[in-house]
Structures are given as structure tokens and as C-alpha cells.
């Protein structure tokens, strides 16, 4: 793909980025970039003119009170909201230099590059093995050796290997809720996407599994771009490089995590982080 | 509010109502009522159906007919109150006497209960015959060709009789296979040659050499028939009448029965309970295993069982793909709007169209248009239609058309109930919409699809009216499965249990004799539908377990 720098994108974009924009760190290109993006469920506008740039190979956290539109924005990055009737949007989202609403773009190829872990775990009613190789199978990979290796890597990555290695052919629905969530993570990383979207991946996990997933995220960021939605401030502080705070469908503040947690420029941000509202 | 009522008096009834107790009772009553009625129906069918096979005792009834005593040997069928207008009711007894030819063609007699006295004679014999139903009487002697008559009190009588009956039975099979096999093949060959000649005439491509050849071959076959086959058949048939059994019926008259028509004999009054039970099993087995006899009022119902089974399976094979494809399109691809709503409502209402209308449609479309075209295309010049007439294929397709709404509705429901999260998970892995349907949605909906199939089979297997127009017959010459290559004969007419019930119960000359057959056939039909459904349910349960939502 053509390498586009942050500057290219910015000069080609007519809209003015209003907040503390850009990835900040020089040399790190912006990877996902929202331009004045608004989104509607029918008549309800749930995202209001969002503009933010997510840099490559970093972890970006979305925080904010429940119902503020974090999931909605995340699900738009891989056009998962297309399935819902009566939605529409204004503005644009650009992923590695190309708009995701390009009519010539195949949505399936976009989704192959952008993996997703959902807020509610959704394993398929198949065996653990088949769940993980699903993405490869639909892409036409059927070589047993490749699949086997991929299953092991993905399960190790999602900290599930030890628990699942002896029951790969058992139904995934027999796993516990937390194990199912880790299975979904394994399924998402098995296809080796460039971007991984994680919607509260640890909400059903115990502290040990949570820390394993956090380790995984830090590991993943070496090769992937990760966007994670979380309600856990400590988690955001631990794993993310940059943090975006949303409130009622608006982007309140977006900056490096360090700055957001130590020296936010908005009063609202400080209140939210210290637990005074939300 | 003037005075606030006693709070206790208020809360108790309210609580009970809120807990829904009256509703629990109401729903339980609804269930009980419908279950009781269905159970009652099943009991009537099972009791009467199984009762047919039980070998009852033969009783001697002496009847006082206005001072004159008459004696009858027979089996009591039932007692009932006969009402005549303007008279007091009379208790009446119905007796099965068999020996139709001795009682003006009637196998049943009715008497006043008050006018009879009964006795159970020991050595009465019940004879099952190929023609004219059962015979009942005291055995007198066996007239064997070339031997002196063997008296019934001779010690060798029973064993000799059994041996001769089995000999005759084997010869009967031999005659049947000879007529169907050797003679039938010759006739078939002759017919094919005639057809070829006719096809040549129809397409105006006459080949004189070939016609001569055909004529010669036909003449040869004819000669073979008159010189060899026919005499052999006649000789075999004549042998069947070599020996006779003599019975003395109740009136004292002696009756000579050619052994050729005897299938089996039994002494019903000498049977122990175990013997009776064995006889019961034998009768039940022969009923499901044998071909019908005597305008379907005797013998078994095997061809009807096979016909029903084959038709139901063919129907399922046709209905599932169509229903599932239609449902997928309706639910997944069609733009949800007014048009799809109308289509859906129409599909649902299709289930309310009288089945005979489907029969008429099947006759007009499948038989005349589709079948007729196949005939004129593949079988030109044939005098008799092959596919352009009722056939098991057309009957199955007609029923498939009739039951397809059930499958569509059930499939749509189960497709719609696949959680959206699961589809999203699949799409997020980069699967296309069709891959998602094929790999995630359809497997998860199979239980629902099978539910639709079960409902469709239950409805289709019991349907009679449309079948009468598109291929069911009273007596089919051959089964739609087995026989010669290709072993599944889609163009054959077939027998059907539902139609058999109608035919035997309401179209036969002797409705009294047919009544037990009606119950027994109904029982078999219910059991067949049950067996088909149980197998579908078993598959469904296995799949359900596979797709059961896990514990959290
Ligand atoms: N399918 C939908 N149809 C209509 N409205 C929706 C739909 N999904 C979400 N919404 C609305 O959009 C708004 C944002 O929802 P979203 O799921 O993005 O919130 P969230 O920030 O992820 O909250 P949470 O932290 O609780 O997951 C909410 O007001 C919600 O009611
Ligand atoms: Mg959410």
C-alpha cells in the first residue's frame, strides 16, 4: 500500500483538526484518521463531528461513560455498523490512506485487515479449533500444518493455550465466559490483522487473565495497531500510549496517556479520571 | 376514597392474581383438554387396530327365529343397542360367521341378544382363504388325489393338512413368479417392439427391414406363449385344485374347499393364551408384509406402506431445498419492505389453501404440462403416457408444493434467531455474507429447519385428497422402489395408506368386513408418521446438543 504520512493526510483534508491533533511523536504515521465524523442511528446522532488520528503500532484507549459512543465509533472502523438498518454518517474515516467508504473497496478485505473483539463474546457453535481457524478457512487456507501452527500461536497469544490444548476439538460453547472471551481474542489475532479493535476485552476476565491479555496487547503493539475500549482507568493507563475521552458522542480530549492522566487540559477530563462524574 | 378497606382483605386476592394462579389453571385446562381428546382418539385407533389381529374364540350361537332354532358358528364382534323409530331399543349382537357364499354373500349376522344361547365347541376350524374371506366349520375329511379320504379324527390329519397347505403355497409362489417373470418379460418385450414400431410410424422414419424383423420377433414370441408358456401355466394352475378340504358348517351342510385357495388353518378354540399371542403376532406381521387381496378388504397393506414411505421421502427431498433457499432469500437478501411483507403473508396463507386445490394444480401443471412435455419429447408415439399421467414423482412434488410454506416459515424463524453477534463475529473475520450464511447461519438453523420438515412430513404423509388426482391408485401393479433398474420408478403409480383407508372404509362393497382394516391401517399410518418424525427428531436433538449455548 502507498505509504502516506500524517502530513499528506492533513494537507489533503479540508477540515481543520480542532483538538490537540496528530500523533505527536514525529515519524509515526497516522493510521486511522477520522475527519469530522458524525454517525446516526436513524434520527439519533450518536457521534458528533469526531476528528482524531490514531497512530500506527501504538495502543489507543477509548474511555468515557456508558453510552457515549465508544463502541459505535470502534464498530465503524471495520464498517460493522453497516449491518444495522437505517444508519448513516457524515465526514470520513481513513485507514492507511484510503477512505473506508470507497465504493471500490471490498468490505471483506477491509475486515480481514481490521480484526475485532466484541464487547459480548461471540464464539461460533463449532469446536475451539474451528473457531480459531475460521478466518483462515474463509480466506481459503486449508493446509493442516498452517492451521495447526496458527491455532497454537493464537491460543498462546490469548493466554488460553494451557487450558484448551487438550480439548481443541471440543465445542467452544463449553468454555467459561472468560475463556470464551479469550477465544474470541485468539480468533481475531489468528488472521494477523494490521489493526485490532478491542471492545472491553477484559470485562469478563479475572485479574490473572486480564494481566495476560494486557501483556498480549503490549506484545501485539510491536506489529499491530491496537484500539481498545475500556472502563478501567488503570488498564488504560497501563497499556495505552494515547487516550481519547468521549462524552455524549463528542470527543472531549485526545492526547498521550501520560498527559491525560497527569495533566489534562480539560476540566471534564480531570473530573472523569478522578471519578467525579460518569 | 371514603373508608380505606381492610388491607388484608385486599392484598390476598391481588397477590394470587399477580402470581398468575388463575392463568396457570386456565392453561393447564387447555392442555388437559386437548391431550385427553388426542389420547382418546389414539386409544380408539390402537384398541380397534390391534384387536383385528387377536384370534378370538369361535362360538356356536343357536338362535330362536320365531319358534324355529337355527345354529351359527361365529365370532362375536360387538353388542350394541339397536334403535328403531317408535320402538323400545333392542340389544343386538353382531357375529362374524365367515362362509360368505353360504349366507348370501354376507360375512356378518345380527341377532337379538335375548334370543340366543351359546356354546363353545372344541374342534372348530378357521380357514383363511385367497377368495371369499374366511371359512368356519368342523373339519370332516381331506380328499387327496389318488388316495382314500383322510378323516378329520385320524391322527395324521393335521400334519398332512399342514404339509399340503405349504406345498400349495409354494406352488402359488411359483405360479406368481412364473407369470410375472417369464410371461411378464415376454409381454414387456412384445410391448417394447410394438412401441418401437409405433415410434417409427410417428416420426415417419420407416425402416422396412427393421419392421420385418420386429414382426418376425413378435410372431415368435406369440408362438412361444401359445405353445410353451401358456400350457405350463395352465398345468400348474390345475394342480392347485388336486386336493380338497371338507368342512361341515353350522347348518350341517358339507362344504368342499379346494386347497388351492387355502392359505392357513387354525383351531381357534384349542389355542392357549401363548398360542393366541403367537397367532396375534403372525397376523400383525402378515398384515404389514403381504399384498392386499379381494379388493383390498383382506390380506396386507405392504404396497401402501412402501408407497407412503417413498412418497414422503421424495417429498422431503424436494421440499427442504426449495423451502430453505426461499427462506434464505426472503430473510437475508430481499430488501425488507412492503413487498417482502406481502410475499411473507402470501406464503403463510398458502397453508390455508384446501389441499384438493393443490391436487388440481398438480394435475394441470405437473402431470399434463410437465409430464406431457417429457412424454412428447422422450417417448414419442407411445399410446399410453409414461410421465403424462399420475405418478409418485408428481404426487411428491404436489405435496412438496403444499407443505413448502411450513418449511419456509420454520427456516425463516430459525435464521432470524441466530444471534447477531455470531454473524458479526464471522463478518469481522473477513467472511463474506454468503460464507457467513453457509458456515454459521445455516448450521445453526438446522434444528429449526428440521422442525419445519417434521411438520411438513406429518401433514404430507396423512394427506389424501390431492393424491387422488396425481397418482394414487387402489391397487398398484408394482412398487415404486425395487424391481428392475433403476430401482426407483418415479413414473409409477403407487398405493398410499391414507387413500387405502378411504378406499377400504368407504368404497368397498363389504364395509363391515373392511372396518377392522380401516383401524389397523390407520394405526400403521400413525406409526409410520411417528417413525419418520422420530428419526428427524433424533437428528435434530443431536444437532441441538452440538449447537447448544454454553454455560456462562
Ligand atoms: N443498534 C443501535 N440502534 C440504535 N441506537 C444504538 C444502537 N447501538 C447503540 N445505540 C445508541 O448509541 C449510543 C452509543 O452506544 P455505544 O454502544 O456506542 O455506547 P458505549 O460507549 O459503547 O457504551 P458502553 O460503555 O456501555 O458499551 C447509545 O446512546 C445507544 O443507545
Ligand atoms: Mg460499548
Short mmCIF file of N, CA, C and O in Angstrom, two decimals, chain B residues 58-151:
data_model
loop_
_atom_site.label_atom_id
_atom_site.label_comp_id
_atom_site.label_asym_id
_atom_site.label_seq_id
_atom_site.Cartn_x
_atom_site.Cartn_y
_atom_site.Cartn_z
N UNK B 58 -64.20 -69.09 18.57
CA UNK B 58 -65.39 -69.27 17.75
C UNK B 58 -66.48 -69.90 18.62
O UNK B 58 -66.23 -70.84 19.35
N UNK B 59 -67.66 -69.31 18.58
CA UNK B 59 -68.74 -69.72 19.47
C UNK B 59 -69.89 -70.23 18.61
O UNK B 59 -70.09 -69.78 17.49
N UNK B 60 -70.62 -71.20 19.15
CA UNK B 60 -71.81 -71.66 18.43
C UNK B 60 -73.01 -70.95 19.02
O UNK B 60 -73.27 -71.02 20.22
N UNK B 61 -73.72 -70.23 18.18
CA UNK B 61 -74.91 -69.50 18.62
C UNK B 61 -76.14 -70.23 18.11
O UNK B 61 -76.24 -70.46 16.90
N UNK B 62 -77.02 -70.59 19.02
CA UNK B 62 -78.30 -71.09 18.49
C UNK B 62 -79.35 -70.02 18.72
O UNK B 62 -79.50 -69.49 19.82
N UNK B 63 -80.01 -69.70 17.64
CA UNK B 63 -80.90 -68.54 17.64
C UNK B 63 -82.33 -69.01 17.49
O UNK B 63 -82.63 -69.87 16.66
N UNK B 64 -83.19 -68.44 18.30
CA UNK B 64 -84.62 -68.76 18.25
C UNK B 64 -85.28 -67.83 17.25
O UNK B 64 -85.48 -66.66 17.53
N UNK B 65 -85.55 -68.36 16.05
CA UNK B 65 -86.12 -67.50 15.00
C UNK B 65 -87.61 -67.77 14.88
O UNK B 65 -88.04 -68.50 13.99
N UNK B 66 -88.41 -67.21 15.78
CA UNK B 66 -89.85 -67.41 15.73
C UNK B 66 -90.22 -68.89 15.89
O UNK B 66 -90.93 -69.47 15.07
N UNK B 67 -89.70 -69.53 16.92
CA UNK B 67 -90.03 -70.93 17.18
C UNK B 67 -89.06 -71.90 16.54
O UNK B 67 -88.82 -72.98 17.04
N UNK B 68 -88.45 -71.49 15.40
CA UNK B 68 -87.51 -72.37 14.71
C UNK B 68 -86.10 -72.05 15.21
O UNK B 68 -85.71 -70.89 15.32
N UNK B 69 -85.33 -73.07 15.55
CA UNK B 69 -83.96 -72.82 16.03
C UNK B 69 -82.99 -72.92 14.86
O UNK B 69 -83.05 -73.85 14.08
N UNK B 70 -82.12 -71.95 14.79
CA UNK B 70 -81.06 -72.02 13.77
C UNK B 70 -79.72 -71.91 14.48
O UNK B 70 -79.60 -71.22 15.48
N UNK B 71 -78.72 -72.59 13.91
CA UNK B 71 -77.41 -72.59 14.56
C UNK B 71 -76.39 -71.87 13.67
O UNK B 71 -76.38 -72.05 12.46
N UNK B 72 -75.56 -71.04 14.29
CA UNK B 72 -74.47 -70.35 13.56
C UNK B 72 -73.17 -70.55 14.31
O UNK B 72 -73.15 -70.54 15.54
N UNK B 73 -72.07 -70.73 13.56
CA UNK B 73 -70.75 -70.71 14.17
C UNK B 73 -70.13 -69.36 13.85
O UNK B 73 -70.16 -68.93 12.70
N UNK B 74 -69.59 -68.69 14.86
CA UNK B 74 -69.02 -67.39 14.51
C UNK B 74 -68.30 -66.74 15.68
O UNK B 74 -68.21 -67.29 16.77
N UNK B 75 -67.77 -65.58 15.39
CA UNK B 75 -67.02 -64.81 16.39
C UNK B 75 -67.83 -63.58 16.75
O UNK B 75 -68.31 -62.87 15.85
N UNK B 76 -67.99 -63.36 18.04
CA UNK B 76 -68.74 -62.17 18.46
C UNK B 76 -67.90 -60.93 18.17
O UNK B 76 -66.74 -60.84 18.56
N UNK B 77 -68.50 -59.96 17.47
CA UNK B 77 -67.78 -58.72 17.18
C UNK B 77 -68.11 -57.68 18.22
O UNK B 77 -67.24 -57.12 18.87
N UNK B 78 -69.40 -57.39 18.36
CA UNK B 78 -69.78 -56.42 19.39
C UNK B 78 -71.26 -56.53 19.71
O UNK B 78 -72.04 -57.15 18.98
N UNK B 79 -71.65 -55.95 20.85
CA UNK B 79 -73.06 -55.83 21.21
C UNK B 79 -73.42 -54.36 21.16
O UNK B 79 -72.61 -53.51 21.53
N UNK B 80 -74.59 -54.06 20.69
CA UNK B 80 -74.99 -52.65 20.62
C UNK B 80 -76.48 -52.53 20.79
O UNK B 80 -77.22 -53.51 20.64
N UNK B 81 -76.93 -51.32 21.11
CA UNK B 81 -78.36 -51.07 21.28
C UNK B 81 -78.92 -50.62 19.94
O UNK B 81 -78.47 -49.62 19.39
N UNK B 82 -79.84 -51.42 19.41
CA UNK B 82 -80.44 -51.03 18.13
C UNK B 82 -81.69 -50.21 18.40
O UNK B 82 -82.53 -50.60 19.20
N UNK B 83 -81.80 -49.08 17.79
CA UNK B 83 -82.98 -48.25 17.97
C UNK B 83 -83.76 -48.21 16.67
O UNK B 83 -83.20 -47.91 15.63
N UNK B 84 -85.04 -48.54 16.79
CA UNK B 84 -85.91 -48.36 15.63
C UNK B 84 -86.89 -47.27 16.01
O UNK B 84 -87.27 -47.17 17.17
N UNK B 85 -87.30 -46.43 15.06
CA UNK B 85 -88.22 -45.34 15.42
C UNK B 85 -89.53 -45.89 15.98
O UNK B 85 -90.13 -46.82 15.42
N UNK B 86 -89.94 -45.35 17.11
CA UNK B 86 -91.22 -45.73 17.69
C UNK B 86 -91.19 -47.01 18.50
O UNK B 86 -92.18 -47.46 19.04
N UNK B 87 -90.04 -47.67 18.60
CA UNK B 87 -89.97 -48.92 19.37
C UNK B 87 -88.92 -48.78 20.47
O UNK B 87 -88.03 -47.93 20.38
N UNK B 88 -89.03 -49.62 21.48
CA UNK B 88 -88.01 -49.62 22.52
C UNK B 88 -86.73 -50.19 21.93
O UNK B 88 -86.77 -51.01 21.01
N UNK B 89 -85.59 -49.79 22.47
CA UNK B 89 -84.32 -50.28 21.95
C UNK B 89 -84.15 -51.77 22.21
O UNK B 89 -84.66 -52.32 23.19
N UNK B 90 -83.45 -52.44 21.28
CA UNK B 90 -83.22 -53.87 21.43
C UNK B 90 -81.72 -54.10 21.50
O UNK B 90 -80.96 -53.52 20.73
N UNK B 91 -81.30 -54.95 22.43
CA UNK B 91 -79.89 -55.31 22.48
C UNK B 91 -79.57 -56.28 21.36
O UNK B 91 -80.21 -57.31 21.21
N UNK B 92 -78.54 -55.92 20.60
CA UNK B 92 -78.27 -56.67 19.39
C UNK B 92 -76.84 -57.16 19.45
O UNK B 92 -75.97 -56.51 20.01
N UNK B 93 -76.58 -58.32 18.83
CA UNK B 93 -75.21 -58.82 18.81
C UNK B 93 -74.79 -58.98 17.36
O UNK B 93 -75.59 -59.39 16.51
N UNK B 94 -73.54 -58.60 17.07
CA UNK B 94 -73.03 -58.77 15.70
C UNK B 94 -72.04 -59.92 15.71
O UNK B 94 -71.14 -59.98 16.54
N UNK B 95 -72.27 -60.84 14.77
CA UNK B 95 -71.43 -62.04 14.72
C UNK B 95 -70.76 -62.15 13.36
O UNK B 95 -71.40 -61.93 12.33
N UNK B 96 -69.47 -62.48 13.40
CA UNK B 96 -68.77 -62.77 12.15
C UNK B 96 -68.86 -64.26 11.90
O UNK B 96 -68.35 -65.06 12.66
N UNK B 97 -69.56 -64.62 10.82
CA UNK B 97 -69.75 -66.04 10.54
C UNK B 97 -68.85 -66.56 9.45
O UNK B 97 -68.71 -67.77 9.28
N UNK B 98 -68.20 -65.65 8.68
CA UNK B 98 -67.42 -66.11 7.54
C UNK B 98 -68.35 -66.80 6.54
O UNK B 98 -69.53 -66.48 6.47
N UNK B 99 -67.81 -67.77 5.80
CA UNK B 99 -68.61 -68.58 4.86
C UNK B 99 -69.57 -67.73 4.04
O UNK B 99 -70.76 -68.03 3.92
N UNK B 100 -69.06 -66.66 3.50
CA UNK B 100 -69.89 -65.72 2.75
C UNK B 100 -70.82 -66.40 1.75
O UNK B 100 -71.98 -66.06 1.64
N UNK B 101 -70.26 -67.38 1.00
CA UNK B 101 -71.05 -67.96 -0.08
C UNK B 101 -72.27 -68.72 0.44
O UNK B 101 -73.23 -68.92 -0.28
N UNK B 102 -72.26 -69.10 1.74
CA UNK B 102 -73.41 -69.80 2.28
C UNK B 102 -74.45 -68.86 2.85
O UNK B 102 -75.58 -69.26 3.13
N UNK B 103 -74.09 -67.64 3.09
CA UNK B 103 -75.04 -66.70 3.71
C UNK B 103 -75.30 -65.51 2.78
O UNK B 103 -75.17 -64.36 3.19
N UNK B 104 -75.61 -65.75 1.57
CA UNK B 104 -75.95 -64.69 0.60
C UNK B 104 -74.88 -63.61 0.52
O UNK B 104 -75.19 -62.43 0.48
N UNK B 105 -73.64 -64.02 0.59
CA UNK B 105 -72.58 -63.04 0.44
C UNK B 105 -72.32 -62.20 1.67
O UNK B 105 -71.52 -61.28 1.63
N UNK B 106 -72.97 -62.48 2.78
CA UNK B 106 -72.76 -61.70 4.00
C UNK B 106 -71.84 -62.45 4.95
O UNK B 106 -72.04 -63.63 5.21
N UNK B 107 -70.85 -61.77 5.48
CA UNK B 107 -69.97 -62.42 6.45
C UNK B 107 -70.40 -62.10 7.88
O UNK B 107 -69.85 -62.63 8.82
N UNK B 108 -71.40 -61.19 8.04
CA UNK B 108 -71.82 -60.79 9.39
C UNK B 108 -73.32 -61.03 9.55
O UNK B 108 -74.10 -60.91 8.60
N UNK B 109 -73.74 -61.39 10.76
CA UNK B 109 -75.16 -61.57 11.08
C UNK B 109 -75.46 -60.79 12.36
O UNK B 109 -74.60 -60.61 13.20
N UNK B 110 -76.71 -60.34 12.48
CA UNK B 110 -77.14 -59.60 13.68
C UNK B 110 -78.31 -60.34 14.31
O UNK B 110 -79.24 -60.77 13.61
N UNK B 111 -78.28 -60.53 15.64
CA UNK B 111 -79.38 -61.19 16.34
C UNK B 111 -79.72 -60.43 17.60
O UNK B 111 -78.88 -59.73 18.16
N UNK B 112 -80.98 -60.68 18.08
CA UNK B 112 -81.36 -60.19 19.40
C UNK B 112 -80.56 -60.94 20.45
O UNK B 112 -80.48 -62.17 20.38
N UNK B 113 -80.01 -60.22 21.37
CA UNK B 113 -79.23 -60.91 22.40
C UNK B 113 -80.13 -61.88 23.17
O UNK B 113 -79.73 -62.99 23.53
N UNK B 114 -81.40 -61.49 23.39
CA UNK B 114 -82.28 -62.30 24.22
C UNK B 114 -82.63 -63.63 23.54
O UNK B 114 -83.05 -64.57 24.20
N UNK B 115 -82.46 -63.70 22.22
CA UNK B 115 -82.95 -64.89 21.52
C UNK B 115 -81.87 -65.95 21.34
O UNK B 115 -82.12 -66.97 20.73
N UNK B 116 -80.67 -65.73 21.87
CA UNK B 116 -79.61 -66.69 21.56
C UNK B 116 -79.12 -67.42 22.79
O UNK B 116 -79.18 -66.92 23.90
N UNK B 117 -78.65 -68.64 22.55
CA UNK B 117 -77.90 -69.37 23.57
C UNK B 117 -76.58 -69.77 22.93
O UNK B 117 -76.51 -69.97 21.71
N UNK B 118 -75.52 -69.83 23.75
CA UNK B 118 -74.20 -70.07 23.15
C UNK B 118 -73.54 -71.29 23.76
O UNK B 118 -73.90 -71.77 24.83
N UNK B 119 -72.54 -71.79 23.00
CA UNK B 119 -71.76 -72.95 23.41
C UNK B 119 -70.43 -72.83 22.68
O UNK B 119 -70.37 -72.28 21.58
N UNK B 120 -69.35 -73.30 23.32
CA UNK B 120 -68.05 -73.21 22.65
C UNK B 120 -67.58 -74.59 22.23
O UNK B 120 -67.11 -75.36 23.08
N UNK B 121 -67.72 -74.93 20.96
CA UNK B 121 -67.28 -76.26 20.52
C UNK B 121 -65.77 -76.30 20.37
O UNK B 121 -65.14 -75.32 20.02
N UNK B 122 -65.20 -77.49 20.66
CA UNK B 122 -63.75 -77.64 20.70
C UNK B 122 -63.07 -77.51 19.33
O UNK B 122 -62.27 -76.62 19.10
N UNK B 123 -63.45 -78.40 18.42
CA UNK B 123 -62.62 -78.62 17.23
C UNK B 123 -62.96 -77.77 16.03
O UNK B 123 -62.69 -78.16 14.90
N UNK B 124 -63.52 -76.58 16.25
CA UNK B 124 -63.88 -75.75 15.10
C UNK B 124 -62.62 -75.27 14.39
O UNK B 124 -61.62 -74.97 15.03
N UNK B 125 -62.73 -75.23 13.08
CA UNK B 125 -61.57 -74.80 12.30
C UNK B 125 -61.88 -73.49 11.58
O UNK B 125 -62.98 -73.29 11.08
N UNK B 126 -60.88 -72.59 11.61
CA UNK B 126 -60.99 -71.31 10.89
C UNK B 126 -60.04 -71.41 9.70
O UNK B 126 -58.86 -71.69 9.89
N UNK B 127 -60.60 -71.23 8.51
CA UNK B 127 -59.78 -71.39 7.31
C UNK B 127 -59.62 -70.03 6.64
O UNK B 127 -60.60 -69.36 6.33
N UNK B 128 -58.35 -69.63 6.44
CA UNK B 128 -58.07 -68.39 5.73
C UNK B 128 -57.95 -68.71 4.26
O UNK B 128 -57.17 -69.58 3.87
N UNK B 129 -58.73 -68.02 3.44
CA UNK B 129 -58.73 -68.37 2.01
C UNK B 129 -58.29 -67.18 1.15
O UNK B 129 -58.40 -66.04 1.56
N UNK B 130 -57.85 -67.52 -0.07
CA UNK B 130 -57.49 -66.47 -1.03
C UNK B 130 -58.73 -65.73 -1.50
O UNK B 130 -58.67 -64.57 -1.87
N UNK B 131 -59.85 -66.44 -1.55
CA UNK B 131 -61.07 -65.84 -2.08
C UNK B 131 -62.20 -65.98 -1.06
O UNK B 131 -62.24 -66.94 -0.30
N UNK B 132 -63.10 -65.08 -1.10
CA UNK B 132 -64.33 -65.11 -0.31
C UNK B 132 -64.09 -65.16 1.19
O UNK B 132 -64.85 -65.74 1.96
N UNK B 133 -63.04 -64.61 1.65
CA UNK B 133 -62.82 -64.45 3.09
C UNK B 133 -62.61 -65.76 3.83
O UNK B 133 -62.18 -66.75 3.27
N UNK B 134 -62.93 -65.74 5.11
CA UNK B 134 -62.69 -66.91 5.95
C UNK B 134 -63.81 -67.91 5.83
O UNK B 134 -64.94 -67.56 5.49
N UNK B 135 -63.47 -69.18 6.12
CA UNK B 135 -64.49 -70.21 6.27
C UNK B 135 -64.40 -70.74 7.69
O UNK B 135 -63.31 -70.84 8.26
N UNK B 136 -65.57 -71.07 8.29
CA UNK B 136 -65.58 -71.60 9.65
C UNK B 136 -66.41 -72.87 9.64
O UNK B 136 -67.50 -72.90 9.07
N UNK B 137 -65.91 -73.93 10.27
CA UNK B 137 -66.70 -75.16 10.33
C UNK B 137 -65.93 -76.27 11.03
O UNK B 137 -64.76 -76.11 11.38
N UNK B 138 -66.62 -77.42 11.21
CA UNK B 138 -65.94 -78.59 11.77
C UNK B 138 -65.28 -79.32 10.61
O UNK B 138 -65.93 -79.62 9.61
N UNK B 139 -63.97 -79.62 10.70
CA UNK B 139 -63.33 -80.36 9.62
C UNK B 139 -63.91 -81.78 9.52
O UNK B 139 -64.18 -82.40 10.55
N UNK B 140 -64.10 -82.24 8.29
CA UNK B 140 -64.66 -83.58 8.10
C UNK B 140 -63.58 -84.50 7.55
O UNK B 140 -63.24 -85.51 8.17
N UNK B 141 -63.07 -84.14 6.40
CA UNK B 141 -62.06 -85.00 5.80
C UNK B 141 -61.22 -84.23 4.80
O UNK B 141 -61.55 -83.11 4.41
N UNK B 142 -60.11 -84.86 4.39
CA UNK B 142 -59.21 -84.30 3.41
C UNK B 142 -59.27 -85.21 2.21
O UNK B 142 -59.04 -86.42 2.33
N UNK B 143 -59.63 -84.67 1.05
CA UNK B 143 -59.68 -85.51 -0.16
C UNK B 143 -58.39 -85.29 -0.94
O UNK B 143 -58.20 -84.23 -1.52
N UNK B 144 -57.53 -86.29 -0.90
CA UNK B 144 -56.23 -86.17 -1.53
C UNK B 144 -56.26 -86.95 -2.83
O UNK B 144 -56.75 -88.07 -2.87
N UNK B 145 -55.72 -86.37 -3.89
CA UNK B 145 -55.77 -87.00 -5.21
C UNK B 145 -55.03 -88.34 -5.17
O UNK B 145 -53.91 -88.42 -4.69
N UNK B 146 -55.74 -89.37 -5.63
CA UNK B 146 -55.13 -90.69 -5.70
C UNK B 146 -55.05 -91.40 -4.36
O UNK B 146 -54.35 -92.41 -4.24
N UNK B 147 -55.72 -90.89 -3.32
CA UNK B 147 -55.71 -91.59 -2.04
C UNK B 147 -57.13 -91.65 -1.51
O UNK B 147 -58.00 -90.92 -1.96
N UNK B 148 -57.32 -92.48 -0.50
CA UNK B 148 -58.63 -92.52 0.14
C UNK B 148 -58.76 -91.29 1.02
O UNK B 148 -57.76 -90.78 1.52
N UNK B 149 -60.00 -90.77 1.21
CA UNK B 149 -60.17 -89.59 2.05
C UNK B 149 -59.61 -89.81 3.45
O UNK B 149 -59.77 -90.89 4.02
N UNK B 150 -58.94 -88.78 3.95
CA UNK B 150 -58.34 -88.85 5.28
C UNK B 150 -59.30 -88.17 6.24
O UNK B 150 -59.58 -86.98 6.14
N UNK B 151 -59.84 -88.97 7.18
CA UNK B 151 -60.86 -88.42 8.10
C UNK B 151 -60.23 -87.46 9.10
O UNK B 151 -59.05 -87.59 9.47
#
